[in-house]
Amino acid sequence: MAHKIKIEENAYLNVEDIGEGQPVVFLHGWPANNKMFEYQAQHVVENGYRYIGIDHRGFGLSDTTASGYDYNSIADDIQKVITELKLKNYIIVGFSVGGALSLKYASKYNNPNLQKMILLGPAGPSFVQRDDYPYGMKANEVTDLVNAISDDHPKAITDFGEVFFSSNTNVSNAYKDYFNRLTLTSSLIGTVKLAESLRDEDLRKDVNTIDLPVYGIHGTDDAVCPIQFSEELEKTMPNYQLTRVSDAGHALFFEKKQKINDLLIEFLAK
């Protein structure tokens, strides 16, 4: 079933709720929506878990708002879903910016009902290069991407998709076309503003406050969120456990879906 969760006056999130058992909350990447996890949703439900897939504001079937795309506001959105659905003993799975949002949420709320997190190619602690942090894109490169999206949304996202998949995996053109269409269902406002948040947010202080098991799964060929992101998290978070997936790009959820699905069930059960 799908829930409509109110986040502000006349604005609602779309939340997919499938199966029974321990709830697993999935946070999607930019600029997709929760449907990107359909292979993971099928697998966790078949293994006795409850899939909770949130479309962030401005993405998927959620409403588009004029503002509220900073990490702090989206963490509040996530908590509203947790509260509305009365989730207990839940687990969060976050991909890319969803991984960064997972970290922000855990740091801000420190919810005792959050048991653990699993991060797939997380876009944190910072998506862009900073002082003492030479990894990822440069801030001005993200600004150029934002300007390109504002000028020609389909072309900019299609061009960006060229680095999404690893050349070492055999992903069909049909799936690449499908995923590209999926991302283009997102609003222009949401796509631009969340990209700006990726550029501007820095979680290096936030992650030091997180005291729960965090399992990182990262592709060694990730050209969007380099594996150094997870290696930095491993250095600074005592409970961060990194699993490297060889020959996987940023789209490891599809490129290596059997491996990822097996790891998900392994970590969910720990």
PDB file of C-alpha atoms in Angstrom:
ATOM      1  CA  MET A   1       0.000   0.000   0.000  1.00  0.00           C
ATOM      2  CA  ALA A   2       1.013   3.635  -0.322  1.00  0.00           C
ATOM      3  CA  HIS A   3       0.773   6.251   2.416  1.00  0.00           C
ATOM      4  CA  LYS A   4       0.513   9.991   2.031  1.00  0.00           C
ATOM      5  CA  ILE A   5       2.403  11.551   4.941  1.00  0.00           C
ATOM      6  CA  LYS A   6       1.889  15.275   5.566  1.00  0.00           C
ATOM      7  CA  ILE A   7       5.135  17.278   5.760  1.00  0.00           C
ATOM      8  CA  GLU A   8       3.718  20.798   5.535  1.00  0.00           C
ATOM      9  CA  GLU A   9       0.472  22.508   4.638  1.00  0.00           C
ATOM     10  CA  ASN A  10      -0.871  20.923   1.420  1.00  0.00           C
ATOM     11  CA  ALA A  11       2.333  18.879   0.872  1.00  0.00           C
ATOM     12  CA  TYR A  12       2.598  15.128   1.304  1.00  0.00           C
ATOM     13  CA  LEU A  13       5.249  12.452   0.882  1.00  0.00           C
ATOM     14  CA  ASN A  14       4.560   9.245  -0.997  1.00  0.00           C
ATOM     15  CA  VAL A  15       5.625   6.245   1.089  1.00  0.00           C
ATOM     16  CA  GLU A  16       5.421   2.681  -0.224  1.00  0.00           C
ATOM     17  CA  ASP A  17       4.688   0.098   2.482  1.00  0.00           C
ATOM     18  CA  ILE A  18       4.994  -3.558   1.470  1.00  0.00           C
ATOM     19  CA  GLY A  19       5.137  -6.747   3.508  1.00  0.00           C
ATOM     20  CA  GLU A  20       5.302  -7.510   7.209  1.00  0.00           C
ATOM     21  CA  GLY A  21       8.008  -8.006   9.802  1.00  0.00           C
ATOM     22  CA  GLN A  22      10.816  -5.719  10.943  1.00  0.00           C
ATOM     23  CA  PRO A  23      10.549  -2.410   9.038  1.00  0.00           C
ATOM     24  CA  VAL A  24      13.377  -1.409   6.713  1.00  0.00           C
ATOM     25  CA  VAL A  25      13.234   2.228   5.584  1.00  0.00           C
ATOM     26  CA  PHE A  26      14.828   2.866   2.171  1.00  0.00           C
ATOM     27  CA  LEU A  27      16.108   6.333   1.229  1.00  0.00           C
ATOM     28  CA  HIS A  28      16.750   6.775  -2.491  1.00  0.00           C
ATOM     29  CA  GLY A  29      19.456   8.648  -4.359  1.00  0.00           C
ATOM     30  CA  TRP A  30      19.453  11.778  -6.501  1.00  0.00           C
ATOM     31  CA  PRO A  31      17.586  12.250  -8.807  1.00  0.00           C
ATOM     32  CA  ALA A  32      15.596   9.003  -8.593  1.00  0.00           C
ATOM     33  CA  ASN A  33      12.792   7.816  -6.283  1.00  0.00           C
ATOM     34  CA  ASN A  34      12.035   4.774  -4.170  1.00  0.00           C
ATOM     35  CA  LYS A  35      11.237   2.680  -7.236  1.00  0.00           C
ATOM     36  CA  MET A  36      14.997   2.383  -7.857  1.00  0.00           C
ATOM     37  CA  PHE A  37      14.932  -0.193  -5.031  1.00  0.00           C
ATOM     38  CA  GLU A  38      12.365  -2.505  -6.650  1.00  0.00           C
ATOM     39  CA  TYR A  39      14.785  -5.480  -6.764  1.00  0.00           C
ATOM     40  CA  GLN A  40      15.737  -4.892  -3.133  1.00  0.00           C
ATOM     41  CA  ALA A  41      12.083  -4.441  -2.119  1.00  0.00           C
ATOM     42  CA  GLN A  42      11.172  -7.801  -3.632  1.00  0.00           C
ATOM     43  CA  HIS A  43      14.089  -9.492  -1.872  1.00  0.00           C
ATOM     44  CA  VAL A  44      13.599  -8.082   1.624  1.00  0.00           C
ATOM     45  CA  VAL A  45       9.842  -8.758   1.542  1.00  0.00           C
ATOM     46  CA  GLU A  46      10.456 -12.352   0.448  1.00  0.00           C
ATOM     47  CA  ASN A  47      12.829 -12.699   3.394  1.00  0.00           C
ATOM     48  CA  GLY A  48      10.285 -11.579   5.963  1.00  0.00           C
ATOM     49  CA  TYR A  49      10.931  -7.848   6.258  1.00  0.00           C
ATOM     50  CA  ARG A  50       8.644  -4.851   5.765  1.00  0.00           C
ATOM     51  CA  TYR A  51       9.747  -2.503   2.981  1.00  0.00           C
ATOM     52  CA  ILE A  52       9.164   1.208   3.621  1.00  0.00           C
ATOM     53  CA  GLY A  53      10.199   3.265   0.578  1.00  0.00           C
ATOM     54  CA  ILE A  54      10.118   7.056   0.913  1.00  0.00           C
ATOM     55  CA  ASP A  55       9.994   9.396  -2.072  1.00  0.00           C
ATOM     56  CA  HIS A  56      11.747  12.569  -0.918  1.00  0.00           C
ATOM     57  CA  ARG A  57       9.852  15.818  -1.464  1.00  0.00           C
ATOM     58  CA  GLY A  58      10.042  16.824  -5.117  1.00  0.00           C
ATOM     59  CA  PHE A  59      10.764  13.250  -6.249  1.00  0.00           C
ATOM     60  CA  GLY A  60       8.683  10.315  -7.396  1.00  0.00           C
ATOM     61  CA  LEU A  61       5.051  10.635  -6.336  1.00  0.00           C
ATOM     62  CA  SER A  62       5.738  13.049  -3.474  1.00  0.00           C
ATOM     63  CA  ASP A  63       4.650  16.672  -3.668  1.00  0.00           C
ATOM     64  CA  THR A  64       7.053  19.372  -4.774  1.00  0.00           C
ATOM     65  CA  THR A  65       7.654  22.220  -2.348  1.00  0.00           C
ATOM     66  CA  ALA A  66       9.417  25.536  -2.930  1.00  0.00           C
ATOM     67  CA  SER A  67      11.993  24.845  -0.220  1.00  0.00           C
ATOM     68  CA  GLY A  68      12.979  22.223   2.348  1.00  0.00           C
ATOM     69  CA  TYR A  69      15.607  20.315   0.347  1.00  0.00           C
ATOM     70  CA  ASP A  70      18.436  20.804   2.838  1.00  0.00           C
ATOM     71  CA  TYR A  71      19.517  17.720   4.793  1.00  0.00           C
ATOM     72  CA  ASN A  72      18.083  19.018   8.057  1.00  0.00           C
ATOM     73  CA  SER A  73      14.590  19.472   6.599  1.00  0.00           C
ATOM     74  CA  ILE A  74      14.623  16.079   4.884  1.00  0.00           C
ATOM     75  CA  ALA A  75      15.719  14.465   8.155  1.00  0.00           C
ATOM     76  CA  ASP A  76      12.592  16.034   9.673  1.00  0.00           C
ATOM     77  CA  ASP A  77      10.530  14.541   6.830  1.00  0.00           C
ATOM     78  CA  ILE A  78      11.962  11.099   7.581  1.00  0.00           C
ATOM     79  CA  GLN A  79      11.094  11.447  11.263  1.00  0.00           C
ATOM     80  CA  LYS A  80       7.527  12.408  10.341  1.00  0.00           C
ATOM     81  CA  VAL A  81       7.230   9.140   8.408  1.00  0.00           C
ATOM     82  CA  ILE A  82       8.693   7.165  11.334  1.00  0.00           C
ATOM     83  CA  THR A  83       6.248   8.816  13.737  1.00  0.00           C
ATOM     84  CA  GLU A  84       3.178   8.544  11.499  1.00  0.00           C
ATOM     85  CA  LEU A  85       3.759   4.845  10.802  1.00  0.00           C
ATOM     86  CA  LYS A  86       4.689   4.192  14.467  1.00  0.00           C
ATOM     87  CA  LEU A  87       7.814   2.282  13.415  1.00  0.00           C
ATOM     88  CA  LYS A  88       9.687   0.347  16.100  1.00  0.00           C
ATOM     89  CA  ASN A  89      13.069  -1.391  15.886  1.00  0.00           C
ATOM     90  CA  TYR A  90      13.537  -0.187  12.322  1.00  0.00           C
ATOM     91  CA  ILE A  91      16.575  -0.210  10.044  1.00  0.00           C
ATOM     92  CA  ILE A  92      17.505   2.427   7.469  1.00  0.00           C
ATOM     93  CA  VAL A  93      19.037   1.651   4.066  1.00  0.00           C
ATOM     94  CA  GLY A  94      20.319   4.724   2.236  1.00  0.00           C
ATOM     95  CA  PHE A  95      21.780   4.983  -1.253  1.00  0.00           C
ATOM     96  CA  SER A  96      23.999   7.876  -2.410  1.00  0.00           C
ATOM     97  CA  VAL A  97      22.422  11.097  -1.087  1.00  0.00           C
ATOM     98  CA  GLY A  98      20.075   8.763   0.773  1.00  0.00           C
ATOM     99  CA  GLY A  99      23.177   7.548   2.605  1.00  0.00           C
ATOM    100  CA  ALA A 100      24.120  11.108   3.525  1.00  0.00           C
ATOM    101  CA  LEU A 101      20.543  11.750   4.654  1.00  0.00           C
ATOM    102  CA  SER A 102      20.684   8.593   6.773  1.00  0.00           C
ATOM    103  CA  LEU A 103      23.743   9.975   8.537  1.00  0.00           C
ATOM    104  CA  LYS A 104      22.088  13.357   9.069  1.00  0.00           C
ATOM    105  CA  TYR A 105      18.930  11.731  10.391  1.00  0.00           C
ATOM    106  CA  ALA A 106      20.779   9.446  12.815  1.00  0.00           C
ATOM    107  CA  SER A 107      22.893  12.336  14.072  1.00  0.00           C
ATOM    108  CA  LYS A 108      19.953  14.688  14.567  1.00  0.00           C
ATOM    109  CA  TYR A 109      17.406  12.346  16.089  1.00  0.00           C
ATOM    110  CA  ASN A 110      19.440   9.626  17.820  1.00  0.00           C
ATOM    111  CA  ASN A 111      16.211   7.600  17.806  1.00  0.00           C
ATOM    112  CA  PRO A 112      16.499   4.604  20.166  1.00  0.00           C
ATOM    113  CA  ASN A 113      14.256   2.607  17.838  1.00  0.00           C
ATOM    114  CA  LEU A 114      16.799   2.886  14.992  1.00  0.00           C
ATOM    115  CA  GLN A 115      18.694  -0.403  15.216  1.00  0.00           C
ATOM    116  CA  LYS A 116      21.318   0.016  12.483  1.00  0.00           C
ATOM    117  CA  MET A 117      21.935   1.514   9.056  1.00  0.00           C
ATOM    118  CA  ILE A 118      23.133   0.103   5.748  1.00  0.00           C
ATOM    119  CA  LEU A 119      24.631   2.637   3.336  1.00  0.00           C
ATOM    120  CA  LEU A 120      25.082   1.900  -0.371  1.00  0.00           C
ATOM    121  CA  GLY A 121      27.640   4.158  -2.068  1.00  0.00           C
ATOM    122  CA  PRO A 122      26.924   6.974   0.406  1.00  0.00           C
ATOM    123  CA  ALA A 123      27.391  10.594  -0.715  1.00  0.00           C
ATOM    124  CA  GLY A 124      29.001  11.506   2.580  1.00  0.00           C
ATOM    125  CA  PRO A 125      30.571  12.775   4.681  1.00  0.00           C
ATOM    126  CA  SER A 126      30.898  15.373   1.894  1.00  0.00           C
ATOM    127  CA  PHE A 127      29.999  15.044  -1.777  1.00  0.00           C
ATOM    128  CA  VAL A 128      32.443  17.762  -2.846  1.00  0.00           C
ATOM    129  CA  GLN A 129      36.087  18.502  -2.140  1.00  0.00           C
ATOM    130  CA  ARG A 130      36.881  20.625   0.910  1.00  0.00           C
ATOM    131  CA  ASP A 131      39.859  21.586   3.050  1.00  0.00           C
ATOM    132  CA  ASP A 132      41.488  18.332   4.231  1.00  0.00           C
ATOM    133  CA  TYR A 133      39.025  16.392   2.042  1.00  0.00           C
ATOM    134  CA  PRO A 134      40.254  15.954  -1.559  1.00  0.00           C
ATOM    135  CA  TYR A 135      37.563  13.515  -2.703  1.00  0.00           C
ATOM    136  CA  GLY A 136      34.590  13.876  -5.029  1.00  0.00           C
ATOM    137  CA  MET A 137      33.587  16.650  -7.397  1.00  0.00           C
ATOM    138  CA  LYS A 138      34.589  20.270  -6.987  1.00  0.00           C
ATOM    139  CA  ALA A 139      31.877  22.638  -5.791  1.00  0.00           C
ATOM    140  CA  ASN A 140      31.983  24.657  -9.008  1.00  0.00           C
ATOM    141  CA  GLU A 141      31.474  21.456 -11.028  1.00  0.00           C
ATOM    142  CA  VAL A 142      28.220  20.814  -9.156  1.00  0.00           C
ATOM    143  CA  THR A 143      27.221  24.432  -9.780  1.00  0.00           C
ATOM    144  CA  ASP A 144      27.852  23.880 -13.491  1.00  0.00           C
ATOM    145  CA  LEU A 145      25.680  20.749 -13.325  1.00  0.00           C
ATOM    146  CA  VAL A 146      22.904  22.685 -11.579  1.00  0.00           C
ATOM    147  CA  ASN A 147      23.034  25.364 -14.288  1.00  0.00           C
ATOM    148  CA  ALA A 148      22.950  22.702 -17.011  1.00  0.00           C
ATOM    149  CA  ILE A 149      19.892  21.078 -15.403  1.00  0.00           C
ATOM    150  CA  SER A 150      18.134  24.425 -15.200  1.00  0.00           C
ATOM    151  CA  ASP A 151      18.887  24.995 -18.895  1.00  0.00           C
ATOM    152  CA  ASP A 152      18.038  21.523 -20.285  1.00  0.00           C
ATOM    153  CA  HIS A 153      16.933  19.052 -17.625  1.00  0.00           C
ATOM    154  CA  PRO A 154      16.724  15.885 -19.792  1.00  0.00           C
ATOM    155  CA  LYS A 155      20.059  16.453 -21.511  1.00  0.00           C
ATOM    156  CA  ALA A 156      21.939  17.261 -18.297  1.00  0.00           C
ATOM    157  CA  ILE A 157      20.627  14.211 -16.467  1.00  0.00           C
ATOM    158  CA  THR A 158      21.269  11.964 -19.472  1.00  0.00           C
ATOM    159  CA  ASP A 159      24.845  13.238 -19.693  1.00  0.00           C
ATOM    160  CA  PHE A 160      25.368  12.742 -15.954  1.00  0.00           C
ATOM    161  CA  GLY A 161      24.073   9.181 -16.311  1.00  0.00           C
ATOM    162  CA  GLU A 162      27.102   8.301 -18.414  1.00  0.00           C
ATOM    163  CA  VAL A 163      29.204   7.940 -15.241  1.00  0.00           C
ATOM    164  CA  PHE A 164      26.476   6.227 -13.206  1.00  0.00           C
ATOM    165  CA  PHE A 165      27.174   2.702 -14.436  1.00  0.00           C
ATOM    166  CA  SER A 166      30.524   0.917 -14.377  1.00  0.00           C
ATOM    167  CA  SER A 167      32.054  -0.084 -17.716  1.00  0.00           C
ATOM    168  CA  ASN A 168      33.051  -3.358 -16.021  1.00  0.00           C
ATOM    169  CA  THR A 169      29.464  -4.565 -15.696  1.00  0.00           C
ATOM    170  CA  ASN A 170      27.041  -5.700 -18.354  1.00  0.00           C
ATOM    171  CA  VAL A 171      23.994  -3.486 -17.899  1.00  0.00           C
ATOM    172  CA  SER A 172      21.507  -3.549 -20.761  1.00  0.00           C
ATOM    173  CA  ASN A 173      20.711  -0.400 -22.691  1.00  0.00           C
ATOM    174  CA  ALA A 174      17.080  -1.128 -21.917  1.00  0.00           C
ATOM    175  CA  TYR A 175      17.725  -0.798 -18.172  1.00  0.00           C
ATOM    176  CA  LYS A 176      19.837   2.325 -18.632  1.00  0.00           C
ATOM    177  CA  ASP A 177      17.020   3.908 -20.656  1.00  0.00           C
ATOM    178  CA  TYR A 178      14.477   2.815 -18.048  1.00  0.00           C
ATOM    179  CA  PHE A 179      16.495   4.262 -15.171  1.00  0.00           C
ATOM    180  CA  ASN A 180      17.036   7.509 -17.028  1.00  0.00           C
ATOM    181  CA  ARG A 181      13.287   7.870 -17.550  1.00  0.00           C
ATOM    182  CA  LEU A 182      12.764   7.092 -13.867  1.00  0.00           C
ATOM    183  CA  THR A 183      15.045   9.946 -12.797  1.00  0.00           C
ATOM    184  CA  LEU A 184      13.375  12.374 -15.195  1.00  0.00           C
ATOM    185  CA  THR A 185      10.043  11.979 -13.390  1.00  0.00           C
ATOM    186  CA  SER A 186      11.573  14.128 -10.647  1.00  0.00           C
ATOM    187  CA  SER A 187      10.622  17.786 -10.430  1.00  0.00           C
ATOM    188  CA  LEU A 188      13.050  20.361 -11.740  1.00  0.00           C
ATOM    189  CA  ILE A 189      12.868  22.227  -8.422  1.00  0.00           C
ATOM    190  CA  GLY A 190      13.691  19.123  -6.388  1.00  0.00           C
ATOM    191  CA  THR A 191      16.451  18.028  -8.750  1.00  0.00           C
ATOM    192  CA  VAL A 192      18.164  21.424  -8.631  1.00  0.00           C
ATOM    193  CA  LYS A 193      17.745  22.103  -4.928  1.00  0.00           C
ATOM    194  CA  LEU A 194      18.874  18.664  -3.746  1.00  0.00           C
ATOM    195  CA  ALA A 195      21.914  18.942  -6.017  1.00  0.00           C
ATOM    196  CA  GLU A 196      22.671  22.254  -4.327  1.00  0.00           C
ATOM    197  CA  SER A 197      22.419  20.518  -0.960  1.00  0.00           C
ATOM    198  CA  LEU A 198      24.849  17.849  -2.157  1.00  0.00           C
ATOM    199  CA  ARG A 199      27.234  20.694  -2.971  1.00  0.00           C
ATOM    200  CA  ASP A 200      26.743  22.654   0.240  1.00  0.00           C
ATOM    201  CA  GLU A 201      26.308  20.088   3.031  1.00  0.00           C
ATOM    202  CA  ASP A 202      29.230  18.824   5.137  1.00  0.00           C
ATOM    203  CA  LEU A 203      28.556  16.013   7.612  1.00  0.00           C
ATOM    204  CA  ARG A 204      32.061  15.527   8.957  1.00  0.00           C
ATOM    205  CA  LYS A 205      31.066  16.791  12.408  1.00  0.00           C
ATOM    206  CA  ASP A 206      27.687  15.040  12.414  1.00  0.00           C
ATOM    207  CA  VAL A 207      29.057  11.536  11.858  1.00  0.00           C
ATOM    208  CA  ASN A 208      31.100  11.657  15.065  1.00  0.00           C
ATOM    209  CA  THR A 209      27.876  11.639  17.093  1.00  0.00           C
ATOM    210  CA  ILE A 210      26.452   8.419  15.615  1.00  0.00           C
ATOM    211  CA  ASP A 211      26.695   5.440  17.948  1.00  0.00           C
ATOM    212  CA  LEU A 212      25.035   2.478  16.249  1.00  0.00           C
ATOM    213  CA  PRO A 213      26.137  -0.189  13.758  1.00  0.00           C
ATOM    214  CA  VAL A 214      26.567   1.199  10.242  1.00  0.00           C
ATOM    215  CA  TYR A 215      27.349  -1.150   7.347  1.00  0.00           C
ATOM    216  CA  GLY A 216      28.810   0.503   4.271  1.00  0.00           C
ATOM    217  CA  ILE A 217      28.639  -1.232   0.882  1.00  0.00           C
ATOM    218  CA  HIS A 218      30.606   0.544  -1.833  1.00  0.00           C
ATOM    219  CA  GLY A 219      31.564  -0.238  -5.416  1.00  0.00           C
ATOM    220  CA  THR A 220      35.275  -0.025  -6.162  1.00  0.00           C
ATOM    221  CA  ASP A 221      34.507   1.585  -9.568  1.00  0.00           C
ATOM    222  CA  ASP A 222      32.102   4.225  -8.228  1.00  0.00           C
ATOM    223  CA  ALA A 223      32.702   7.364 -10.302  1.00  0.00           C
ATOM    224  CA  VAL A 224      29.931   9.426  -8.651  1.00  0.00           C
ATOM    225  CA  CYS A 225      30.632   8.785  -4.971  1.00  0.00           C
ATOM    226  CA  PRO A 226      34.233   7.514  -4.875  1.00  0.00           C
ATOM    227  CA  ILE A 227      34.955   4.697  -2.449  1.00  0.00           C
ATOM    228  CA  GLN A 228      37.161   7.149  -0.520  1.00  0.00           C
ATOM    229  CA  PHE A 229      33.885   8.531   0.896  1.00  0.00           C
ATOM    230  CA  SER A 230      33.287   5.246   2.722  1.00  0.00           C
ATOM    231  CA  GLU A 231      36.944   4.936   3.635  1.00  0.00           C
ATOM    232  CA  GLU A 232      36.720   8.340   5.345  1.00  0.00           C
ATOM    233  CA  LEU A 233      33.593   7.238   7.197  1.00  0.00           C
ATOM    234  CA  GLU A 234      35.417   4.087   8.262  1.00  0.00           C
ATOM    235  CA  LYS A 235      38.248   6.214   9.704  1.00  0.00           C
ATOM    236  CA  THR A 236      36.000   8.594  11.615  1.00  0.00           C
ATOM    237  CA  MET A 237      33.103   6.340  12.699  1.00  0.00           C
ATOM    238  CA  PRO A 238      34.104   3.536  15.084  1.00  0.00           C
ATOM    239  CA  ASN A 239      31.048   1.450  14.169  1.00  0.00           C
ATOM    240  CA  TYR A 240      31.316   1.822  10.380  1.00  0.00           C
ATOM    241  CA  GLN A 241      32.026  -1.506   8.691  1.00  0.00           C
ATOM    242  CA  LEU A 242      32.931  -1.251   5.007  1.00  0.00           C
ATOM    243  CA  THR A 243      32.382  -3.966   2.420  1.00  0.00           C
ATOM    244  CA  ARG A 244      33.988  -3.301  -0.958  1.00  0.00           C
ATOM    245  CA  VAL A 245      32.228  -4.650  -4.051  1.00  0.00           C
ATOM    246  CA  SER A 246      34.677  -5.194  -6.903  1.00  0.00           C
ATOM    247  CA  ASP A 247      33.855  -4.016 -10.431  1.00  0.00           C
ATOM    248  CA  ALA A 248      30.729  -2.184  -9.273  1.00  0.00           C
ATOM    249  CA  GLY A 249      29.978   1.418 -10.145  1.00  0.00           C
ATOM    250  CA  HIS A 250      27.545   3.771  -8.457  1.00  0.00           C
ATOM    251  CA  ALA A 251      24.605   1.659  -9.650  1.00  0.00           C
ATOM    252  CA  LEU A 252      25.706  -1.320  -7.560  1.00  0.00           C
ATOM    253  CA  PHE A 253      22.071  -1.903  -6.519  1.00  0.00           C
ATOM    254  CA  PHE A 254      21.449  -3.158 -10.072  1.00  0.00           C
ATOM    255  CA  GLU A 255      24.890  -4.025 -11.440  1.00  0.00           C
ATOM    256  CA  LYS A 256      25.527  -6.428  -8.556  1.00  0.00           C
ATOM    257  CA  LYS A 257      21.987  -6.866  -7.304  1.00  0.00           C
ATOM    258  CA  GLN A 258      22.372 -10.499  -6.183  1.00  0.00           C
ATOM    259  CA  LYS A 259      25.506  -9.627  -4.203  1.00  0.00           C
ATOM    260  CA  ILE A 260      23.879  -6.524  -2.746  1.00  0.00           C
ATOM    261  CA  ASN A 261      20.667  -8.354  -1.890  1.00  0.00           C
ATOM    262  CA  ASP A 262      22.603 -11.118  -0.137  1.00  0.00           C
ATOM    263  CA  LEU A 263      24.602  -8.546   1.842  1.00  0.00           C
ATOM    264  CA  LEU A 264      21.414  -6.724   2.791  1.00  0.00           C
ATOM    265  CA  ILE A 265      19.879  -9.855   4.291  1.00  0.00           C
ATOM    266  CA  GLU A 266      23.156 -10.702   6.038  1.00  0.00           C
ATOM    267  CA  PHE A 267      23.420  -7.257   7.638  1.00  0.00           C
ATOM    268  CA  LEU A 268      19.702  -6.988   8.402  1.00  0.00           C
ATOM    269  CA  ALA A 269      19.926 -10.232  10.362  1.00  0.00           C
ATOM    270  CA  LYS A 270      22.964  -9.205  12.443  1.00  0.00           C
TER     271      LYS A 270
END
